[in-house]
PDB file of C-alpha atoms in Angstrom:
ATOM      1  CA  UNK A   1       0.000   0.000   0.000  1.00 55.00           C
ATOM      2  CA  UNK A   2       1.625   3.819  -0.772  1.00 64.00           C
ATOM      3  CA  UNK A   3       2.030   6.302   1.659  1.00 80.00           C
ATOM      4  CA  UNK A   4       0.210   8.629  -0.678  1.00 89.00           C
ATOM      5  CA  UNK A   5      -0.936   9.059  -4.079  1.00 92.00           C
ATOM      6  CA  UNK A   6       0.640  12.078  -5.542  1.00 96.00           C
ATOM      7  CA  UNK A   7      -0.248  14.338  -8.411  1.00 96.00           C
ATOM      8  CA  UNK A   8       2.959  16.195  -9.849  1.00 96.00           C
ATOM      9  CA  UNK A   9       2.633  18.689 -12.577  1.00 95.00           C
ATOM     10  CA  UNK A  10       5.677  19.777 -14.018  1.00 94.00           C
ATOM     11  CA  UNK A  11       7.183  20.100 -17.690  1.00 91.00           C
ATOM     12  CA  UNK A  12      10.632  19.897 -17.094  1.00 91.00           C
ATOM     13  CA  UNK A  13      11.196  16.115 -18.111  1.00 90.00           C
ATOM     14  CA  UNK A  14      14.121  15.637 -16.590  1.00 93.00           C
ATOM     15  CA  UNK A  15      13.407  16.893 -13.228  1.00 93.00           C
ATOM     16  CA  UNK A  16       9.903  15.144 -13.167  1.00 94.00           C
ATOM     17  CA  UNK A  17      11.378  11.617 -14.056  1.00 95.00           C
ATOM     18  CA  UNK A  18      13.666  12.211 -10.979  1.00 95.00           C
ATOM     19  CA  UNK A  19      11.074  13.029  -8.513  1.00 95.00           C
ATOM     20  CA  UNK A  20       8.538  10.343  -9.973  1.00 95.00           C
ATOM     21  CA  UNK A  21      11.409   8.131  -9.419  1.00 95.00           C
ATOM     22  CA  UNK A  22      12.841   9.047  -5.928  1.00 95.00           C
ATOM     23  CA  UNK A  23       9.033   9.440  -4.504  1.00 95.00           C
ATOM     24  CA  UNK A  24       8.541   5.959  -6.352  1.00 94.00           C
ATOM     25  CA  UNK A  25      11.184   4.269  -4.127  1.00 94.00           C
ATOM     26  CA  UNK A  26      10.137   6.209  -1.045  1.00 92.00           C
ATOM     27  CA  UNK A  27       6.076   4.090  -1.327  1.00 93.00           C
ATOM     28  CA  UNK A  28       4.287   7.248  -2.844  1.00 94.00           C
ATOM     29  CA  UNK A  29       2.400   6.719  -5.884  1.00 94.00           C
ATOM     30  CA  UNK A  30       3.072   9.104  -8.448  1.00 96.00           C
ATOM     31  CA  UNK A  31       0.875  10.611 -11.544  1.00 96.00           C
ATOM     32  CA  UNK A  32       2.892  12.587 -13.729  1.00 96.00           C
ATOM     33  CA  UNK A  33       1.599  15.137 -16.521  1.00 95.00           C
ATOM     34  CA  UNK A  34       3.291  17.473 -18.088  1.00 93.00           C
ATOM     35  CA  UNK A  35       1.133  20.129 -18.859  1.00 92.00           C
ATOM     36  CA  UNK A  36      -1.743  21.669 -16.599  1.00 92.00           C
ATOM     37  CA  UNK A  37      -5.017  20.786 -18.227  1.00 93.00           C
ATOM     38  CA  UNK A  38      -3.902  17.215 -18.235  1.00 94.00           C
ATOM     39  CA  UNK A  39      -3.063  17.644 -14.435  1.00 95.00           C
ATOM     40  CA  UNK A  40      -6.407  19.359 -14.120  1.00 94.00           C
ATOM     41  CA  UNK A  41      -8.328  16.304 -15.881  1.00 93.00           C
ATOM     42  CA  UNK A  42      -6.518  13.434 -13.754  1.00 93.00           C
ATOM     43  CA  UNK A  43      -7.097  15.317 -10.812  1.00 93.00           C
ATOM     44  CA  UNK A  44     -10.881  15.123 -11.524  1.00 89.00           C
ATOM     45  CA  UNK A  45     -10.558  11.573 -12.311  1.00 88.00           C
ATOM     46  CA  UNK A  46      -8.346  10.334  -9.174  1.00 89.00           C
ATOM     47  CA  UNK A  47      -8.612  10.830  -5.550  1.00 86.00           C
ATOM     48  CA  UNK A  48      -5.241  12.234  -4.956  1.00 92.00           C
ATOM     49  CA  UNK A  49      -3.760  13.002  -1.517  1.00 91.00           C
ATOM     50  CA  UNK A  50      -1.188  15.948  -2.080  1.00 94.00           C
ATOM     51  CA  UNK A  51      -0.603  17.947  -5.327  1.00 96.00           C
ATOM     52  CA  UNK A  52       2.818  19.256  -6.860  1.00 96.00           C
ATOM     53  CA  UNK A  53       2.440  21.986  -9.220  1.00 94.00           C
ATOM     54  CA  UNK A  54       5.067  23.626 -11.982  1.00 91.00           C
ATOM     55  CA  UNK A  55       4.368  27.248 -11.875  1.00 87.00           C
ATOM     56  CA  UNK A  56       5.210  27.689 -15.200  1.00 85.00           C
ATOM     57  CA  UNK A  57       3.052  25.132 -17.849  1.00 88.00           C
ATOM     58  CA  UNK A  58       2.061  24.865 -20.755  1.00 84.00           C
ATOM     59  CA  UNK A  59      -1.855  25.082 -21.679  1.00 86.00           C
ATOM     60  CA  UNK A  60      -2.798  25.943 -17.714  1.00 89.00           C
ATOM     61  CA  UNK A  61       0.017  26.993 -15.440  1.00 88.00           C
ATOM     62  CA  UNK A  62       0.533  26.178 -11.929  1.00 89.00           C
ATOM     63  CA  UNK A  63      -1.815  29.250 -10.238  1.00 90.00           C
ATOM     64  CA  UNK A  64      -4.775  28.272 -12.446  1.00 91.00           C
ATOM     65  CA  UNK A  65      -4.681  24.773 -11.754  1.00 93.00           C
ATOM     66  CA  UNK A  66      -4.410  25.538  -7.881  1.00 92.00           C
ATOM     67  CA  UNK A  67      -7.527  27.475  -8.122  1.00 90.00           C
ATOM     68  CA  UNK A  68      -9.325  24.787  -9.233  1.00 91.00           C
ATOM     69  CA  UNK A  69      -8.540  22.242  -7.453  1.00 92.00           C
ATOM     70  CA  UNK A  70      -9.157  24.616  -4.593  1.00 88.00           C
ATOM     71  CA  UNK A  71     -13.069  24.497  -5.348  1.00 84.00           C
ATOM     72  CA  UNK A  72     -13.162  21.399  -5.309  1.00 82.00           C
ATOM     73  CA  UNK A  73     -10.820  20.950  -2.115  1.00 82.00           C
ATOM     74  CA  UNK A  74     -10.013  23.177   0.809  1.00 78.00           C
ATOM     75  CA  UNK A  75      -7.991  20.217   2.710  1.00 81.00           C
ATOM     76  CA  UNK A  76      -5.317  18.829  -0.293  1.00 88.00           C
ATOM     77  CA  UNK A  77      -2.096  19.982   0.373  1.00 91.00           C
ATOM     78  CA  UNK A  78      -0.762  21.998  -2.436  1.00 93.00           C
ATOM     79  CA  UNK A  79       2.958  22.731  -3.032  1.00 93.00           C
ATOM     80  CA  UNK A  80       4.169  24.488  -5.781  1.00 91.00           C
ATOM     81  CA  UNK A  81       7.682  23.952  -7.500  1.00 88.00           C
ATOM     82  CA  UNK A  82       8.630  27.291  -8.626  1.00 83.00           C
ATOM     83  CA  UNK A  83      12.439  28.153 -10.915  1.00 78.00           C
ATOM     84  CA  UNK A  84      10.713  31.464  -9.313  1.00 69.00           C
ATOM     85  CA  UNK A  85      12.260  33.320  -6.060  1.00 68.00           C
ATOM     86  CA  UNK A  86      10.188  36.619  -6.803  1.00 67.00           C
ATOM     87  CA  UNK A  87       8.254  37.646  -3.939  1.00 71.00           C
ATOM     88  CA  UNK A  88       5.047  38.631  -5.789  1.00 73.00           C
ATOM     89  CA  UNK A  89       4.965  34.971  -7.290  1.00 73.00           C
ATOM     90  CA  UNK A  90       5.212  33.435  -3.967  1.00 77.00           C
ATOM     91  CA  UNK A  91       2.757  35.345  -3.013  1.00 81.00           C
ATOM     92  CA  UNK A  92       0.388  34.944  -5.407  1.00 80.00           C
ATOM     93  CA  UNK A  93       0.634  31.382  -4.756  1.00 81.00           C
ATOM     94  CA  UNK A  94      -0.315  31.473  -1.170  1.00 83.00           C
ATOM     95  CA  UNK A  95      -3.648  33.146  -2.570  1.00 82.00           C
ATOM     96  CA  UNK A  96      -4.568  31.031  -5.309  1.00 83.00           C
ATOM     97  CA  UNK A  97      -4.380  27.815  -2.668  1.00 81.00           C
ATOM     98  CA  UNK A  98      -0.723  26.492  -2.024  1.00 86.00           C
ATOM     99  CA  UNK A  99       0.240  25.236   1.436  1.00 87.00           C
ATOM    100  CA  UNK A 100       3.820  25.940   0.706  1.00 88.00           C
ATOM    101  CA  UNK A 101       6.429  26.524  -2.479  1.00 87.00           C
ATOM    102  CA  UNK A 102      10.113  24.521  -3.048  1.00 89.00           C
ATOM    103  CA  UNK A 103      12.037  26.954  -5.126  1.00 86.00           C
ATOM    104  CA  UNK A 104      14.315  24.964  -8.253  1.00 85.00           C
ATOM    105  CA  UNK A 105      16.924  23.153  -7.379  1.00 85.00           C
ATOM    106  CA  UNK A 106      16.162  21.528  -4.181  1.00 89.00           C
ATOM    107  CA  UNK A 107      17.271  18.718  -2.150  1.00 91.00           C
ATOM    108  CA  UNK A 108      14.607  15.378  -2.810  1.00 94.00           C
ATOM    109  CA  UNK A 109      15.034  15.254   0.887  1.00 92.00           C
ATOM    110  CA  UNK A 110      13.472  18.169   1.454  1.00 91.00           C
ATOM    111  CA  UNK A 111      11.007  17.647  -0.447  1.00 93.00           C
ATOM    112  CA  UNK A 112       9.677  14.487   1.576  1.00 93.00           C
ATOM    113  CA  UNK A 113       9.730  15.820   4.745  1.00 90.00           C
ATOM    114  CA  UNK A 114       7.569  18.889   3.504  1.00 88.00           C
ATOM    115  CA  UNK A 115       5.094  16.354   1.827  1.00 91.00           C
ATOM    116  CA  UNK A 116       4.894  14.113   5.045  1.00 87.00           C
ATOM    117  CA  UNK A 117       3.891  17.296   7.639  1.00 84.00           C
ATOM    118  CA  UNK A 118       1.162  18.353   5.494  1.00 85.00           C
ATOM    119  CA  UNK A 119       0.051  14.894   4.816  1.00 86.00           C
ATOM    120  CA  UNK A 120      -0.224  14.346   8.512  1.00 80.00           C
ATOM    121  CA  UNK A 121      -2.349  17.071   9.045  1.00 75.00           C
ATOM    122  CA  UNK A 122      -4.270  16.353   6.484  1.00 72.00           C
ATOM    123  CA  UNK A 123      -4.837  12.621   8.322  1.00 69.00           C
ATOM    124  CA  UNK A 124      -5.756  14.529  11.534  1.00 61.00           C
ATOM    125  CA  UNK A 125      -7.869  16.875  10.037  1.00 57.00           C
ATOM    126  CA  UNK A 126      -9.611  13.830   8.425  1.00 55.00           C
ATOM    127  CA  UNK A 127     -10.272  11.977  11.931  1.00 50.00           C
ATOM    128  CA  UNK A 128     -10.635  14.731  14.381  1.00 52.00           C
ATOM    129  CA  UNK A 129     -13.908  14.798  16.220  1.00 50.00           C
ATOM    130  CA  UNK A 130     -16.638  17.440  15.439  1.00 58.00           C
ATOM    131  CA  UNK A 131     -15.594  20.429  17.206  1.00 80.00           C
ATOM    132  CA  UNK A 132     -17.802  24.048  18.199  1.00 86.00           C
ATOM    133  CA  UNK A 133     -16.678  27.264  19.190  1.00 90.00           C
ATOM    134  CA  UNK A 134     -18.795  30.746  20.180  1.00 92.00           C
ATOM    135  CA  UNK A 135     -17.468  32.919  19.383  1.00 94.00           C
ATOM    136  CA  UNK A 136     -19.881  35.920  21.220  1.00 92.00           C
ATOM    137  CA  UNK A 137     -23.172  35.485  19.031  1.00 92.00           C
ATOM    138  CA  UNK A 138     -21.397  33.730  16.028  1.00 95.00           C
ATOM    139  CA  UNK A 139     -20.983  29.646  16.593  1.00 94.00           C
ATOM    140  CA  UNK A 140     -17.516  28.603  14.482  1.00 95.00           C
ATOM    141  CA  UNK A 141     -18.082  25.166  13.241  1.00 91.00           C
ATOM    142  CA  UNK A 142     -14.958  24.030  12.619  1.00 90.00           C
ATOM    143  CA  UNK A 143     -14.943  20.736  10.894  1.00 85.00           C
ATOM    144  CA  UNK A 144     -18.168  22.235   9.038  1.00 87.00           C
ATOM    145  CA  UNK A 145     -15.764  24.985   8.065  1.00 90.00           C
ATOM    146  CA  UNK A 146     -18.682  27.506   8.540  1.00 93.00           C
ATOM    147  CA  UNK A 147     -19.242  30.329  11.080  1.00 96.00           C
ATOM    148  CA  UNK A 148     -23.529  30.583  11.638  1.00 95.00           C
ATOM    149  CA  UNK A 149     -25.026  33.939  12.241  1.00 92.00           C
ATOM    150  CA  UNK A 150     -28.646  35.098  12.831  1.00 90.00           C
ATOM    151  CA  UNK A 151     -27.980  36.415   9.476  1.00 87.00           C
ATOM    152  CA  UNK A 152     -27.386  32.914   7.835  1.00 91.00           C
ATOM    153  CA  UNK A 153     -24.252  30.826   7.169  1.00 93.00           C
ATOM    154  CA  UNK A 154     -20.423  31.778   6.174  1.00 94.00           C
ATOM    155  CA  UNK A 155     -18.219  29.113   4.143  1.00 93.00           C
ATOM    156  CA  UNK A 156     -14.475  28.689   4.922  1.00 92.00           C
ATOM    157  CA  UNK A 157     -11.318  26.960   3.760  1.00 88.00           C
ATOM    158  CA  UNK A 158      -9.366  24.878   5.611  1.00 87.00           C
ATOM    159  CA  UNK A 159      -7.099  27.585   6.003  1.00 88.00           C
ATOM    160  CA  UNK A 160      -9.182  30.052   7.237  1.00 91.00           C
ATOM    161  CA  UNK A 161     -10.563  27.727   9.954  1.00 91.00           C
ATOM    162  CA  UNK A 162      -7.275  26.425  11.371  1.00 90.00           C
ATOM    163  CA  UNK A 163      -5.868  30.287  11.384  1.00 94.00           C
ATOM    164  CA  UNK A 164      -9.650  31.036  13.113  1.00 95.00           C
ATOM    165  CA  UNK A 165      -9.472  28.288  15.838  1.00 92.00           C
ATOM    166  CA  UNK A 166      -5.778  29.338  17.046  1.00 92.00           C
ATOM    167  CA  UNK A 167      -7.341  32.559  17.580  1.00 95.00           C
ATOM    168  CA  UNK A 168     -10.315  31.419  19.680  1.00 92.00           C
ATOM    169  CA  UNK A 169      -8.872  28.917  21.380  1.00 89.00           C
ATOM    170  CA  UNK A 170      -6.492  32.322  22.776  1.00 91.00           C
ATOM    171  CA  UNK A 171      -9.179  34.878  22.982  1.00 90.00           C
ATOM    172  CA  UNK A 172      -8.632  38.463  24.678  1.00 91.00           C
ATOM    173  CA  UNK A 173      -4.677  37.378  24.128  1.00 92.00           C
ATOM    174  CA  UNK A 174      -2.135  38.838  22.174  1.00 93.00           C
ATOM    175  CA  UNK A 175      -0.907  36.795  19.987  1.00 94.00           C
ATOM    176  CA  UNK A 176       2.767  37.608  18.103  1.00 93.00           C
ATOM    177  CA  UNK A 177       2.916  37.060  14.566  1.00 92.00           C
ATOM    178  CA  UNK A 178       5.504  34.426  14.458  1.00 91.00           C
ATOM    179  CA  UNK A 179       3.428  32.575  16.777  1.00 90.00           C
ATOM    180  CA  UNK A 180       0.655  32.219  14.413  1.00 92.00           C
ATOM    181  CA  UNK A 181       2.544  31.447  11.647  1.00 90.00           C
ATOM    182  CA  UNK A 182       4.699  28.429  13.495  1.00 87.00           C
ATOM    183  CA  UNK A 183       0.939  27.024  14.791  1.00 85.00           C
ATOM    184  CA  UNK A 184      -0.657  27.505  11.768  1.00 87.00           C
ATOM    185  CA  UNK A 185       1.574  27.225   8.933  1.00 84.00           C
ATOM    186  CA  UNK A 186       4.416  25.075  10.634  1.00 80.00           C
ATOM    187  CA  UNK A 187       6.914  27.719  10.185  1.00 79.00           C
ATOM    188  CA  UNK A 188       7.751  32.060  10.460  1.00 78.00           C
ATOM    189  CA  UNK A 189       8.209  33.186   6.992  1.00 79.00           C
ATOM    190  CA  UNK A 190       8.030  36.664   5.044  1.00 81.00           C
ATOM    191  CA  UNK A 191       5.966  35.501   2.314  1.00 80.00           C
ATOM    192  CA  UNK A 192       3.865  33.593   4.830  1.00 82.00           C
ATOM    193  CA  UNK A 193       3.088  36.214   6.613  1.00 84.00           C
ATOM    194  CA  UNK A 194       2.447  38.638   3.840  1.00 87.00           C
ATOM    195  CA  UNK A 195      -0.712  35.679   2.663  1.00 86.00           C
ATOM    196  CA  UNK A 196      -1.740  35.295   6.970  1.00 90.00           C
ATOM    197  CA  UNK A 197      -2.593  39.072   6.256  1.00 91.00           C
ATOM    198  CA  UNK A 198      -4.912  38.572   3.572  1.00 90.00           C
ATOM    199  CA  UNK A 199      -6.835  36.031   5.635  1.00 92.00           C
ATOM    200  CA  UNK A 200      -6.855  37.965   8.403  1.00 95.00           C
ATOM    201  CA  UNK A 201      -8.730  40.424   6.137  1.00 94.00           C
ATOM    202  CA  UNK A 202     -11.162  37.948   5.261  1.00 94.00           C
ATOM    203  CA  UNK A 203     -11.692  37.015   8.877  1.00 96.00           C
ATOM    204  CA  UNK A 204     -12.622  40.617  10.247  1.00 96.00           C
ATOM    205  CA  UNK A 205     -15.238  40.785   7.399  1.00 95.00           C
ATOM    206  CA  UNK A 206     -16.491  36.931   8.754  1.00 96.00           C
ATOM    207  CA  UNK A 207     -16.786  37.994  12.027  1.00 96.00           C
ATOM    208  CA  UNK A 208     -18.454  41.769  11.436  1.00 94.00           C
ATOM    209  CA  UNK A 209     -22.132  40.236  12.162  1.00 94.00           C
ATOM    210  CA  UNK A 210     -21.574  40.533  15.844  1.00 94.00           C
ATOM    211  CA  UNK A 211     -20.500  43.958  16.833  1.00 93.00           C
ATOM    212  CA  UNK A 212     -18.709  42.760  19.870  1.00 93.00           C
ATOM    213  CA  UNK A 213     -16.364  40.695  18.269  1.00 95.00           C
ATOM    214  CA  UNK A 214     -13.369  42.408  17.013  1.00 94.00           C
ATOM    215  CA  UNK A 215      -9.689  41.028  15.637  1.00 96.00           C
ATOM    216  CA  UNK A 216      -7.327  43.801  16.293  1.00 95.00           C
ATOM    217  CA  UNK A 217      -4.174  44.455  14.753  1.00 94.00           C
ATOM    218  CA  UNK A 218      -1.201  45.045  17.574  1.00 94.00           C
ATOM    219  CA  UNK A 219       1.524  47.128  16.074  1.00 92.00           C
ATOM    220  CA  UNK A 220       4.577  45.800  15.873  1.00 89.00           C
ATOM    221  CA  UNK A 221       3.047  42.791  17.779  1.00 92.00           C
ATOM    222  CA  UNK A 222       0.466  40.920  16.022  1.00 94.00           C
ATOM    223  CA  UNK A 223      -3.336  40.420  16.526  1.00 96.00           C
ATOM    224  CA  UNK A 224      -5.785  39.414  19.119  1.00 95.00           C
ATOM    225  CA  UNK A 225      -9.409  38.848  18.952  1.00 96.00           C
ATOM    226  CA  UNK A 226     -11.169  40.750  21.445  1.00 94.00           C
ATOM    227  CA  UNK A 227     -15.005  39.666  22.345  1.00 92.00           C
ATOM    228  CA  UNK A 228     -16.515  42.350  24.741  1.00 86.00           C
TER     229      UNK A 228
END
């Protein structure tokens, strides 16, 4: 039985025979295409357990195809294998979906033990018991990945909820912004931080049905969510 079955996207022929191969011999089981619309068509096809994404494709590139596997999954990890160290690319990446980048070249090492902590989480999420939060007038469903209202329902992703339940299982406490990126991302990063930022956005805009519930920005510190 594999560990996992992988999808990997990537164009460069030689580098995708060598991580088909390596992951091969390391239990995974490996689909390979080299273009994104073929990625995009096996993915509908297959119940994969982790994704591997060339930035740079031919006939869908690696943000597109991360967007839509996103609507169809909040909870499969994503990493993207970039030749790209720009900061607005690894940005945009965190946005369209991706758990985490590996920038060209890179140690096959590496690469493993990145795959392995988010498919561990992924197994937790998967068999964690149904959990509830209030959240003042607001009740935070997590493994629903909804927060209820008088007002009606609000969806989540995956992301949004784990950054969300840090938060409330700390509330009225400051919390720094390398602690919330170590708890909720695994690890304190520029890039990372710059994407926690647009979901804390998101987050304020969640929570604005109830008045009394507020997530404040500390200066120089990092946030806390305040319920009065």
């Amino acid at each position: 039985m594999s560990k996992a079955k992988v999808l990997l996207a990537e164009d460069d022929v030689s580098l995708s025979f060598v991580i088909k191969d390596y992951l091969s011999d390391e239990g995974y089981e490996v689909v390979h295409c080299t273009d994104g619309e073929a990625a995009w068509q096996k993915f509908q096809k297959n119940d994969f357990e982790i994704c591997l994404l060339d930035v740079n494709m031919p006939s869908r590139d690696g943000f597109s195809l991360a967007k839509k596997i996103r609507q169809v999954s909040d909870i499969i990890p994503i990493i993207f294998i970039t030749a790209k160290s720009l900061e607005e690319d690894k940005i945009k990446g965190f946005q369209t979906g991706a758990d985490d980048y590996i920038t060209k070249p890179f140690s096959m090492k590496e690469l493993v033990m990145r795959m392995d902590v988010f498919l561990r989480r992924t197994k937790k999420l998967q068999f964690d018991n149904t959990e509830e939060f209030m959240i003042g007038k607001l009740r935070f469903a997590y493994n629903e990945l909804k927060i209820y209202s008088d007002a009606g329902s609000t969806d989540l992703t995956q992301r949004e909820a784990d950054l969300l339940k840090f938060f409330v299982t700390h509330i009225n406490k400051i919390l720094k912004r390398e602690e919330l990126l170590l708890n909720v991302w695994g690890k304190d990063d520029y890039f990372l931080g710059r994407s926690m930022d647009v979901f804390i956005t998101k987050l304020r805009k969640y929570l604005k049905p109830d008045p009394n519930v507020a997530l404040e920005t500390i200066h120089g510190v990092g946030f806390r969510l305040q319920v009065s």
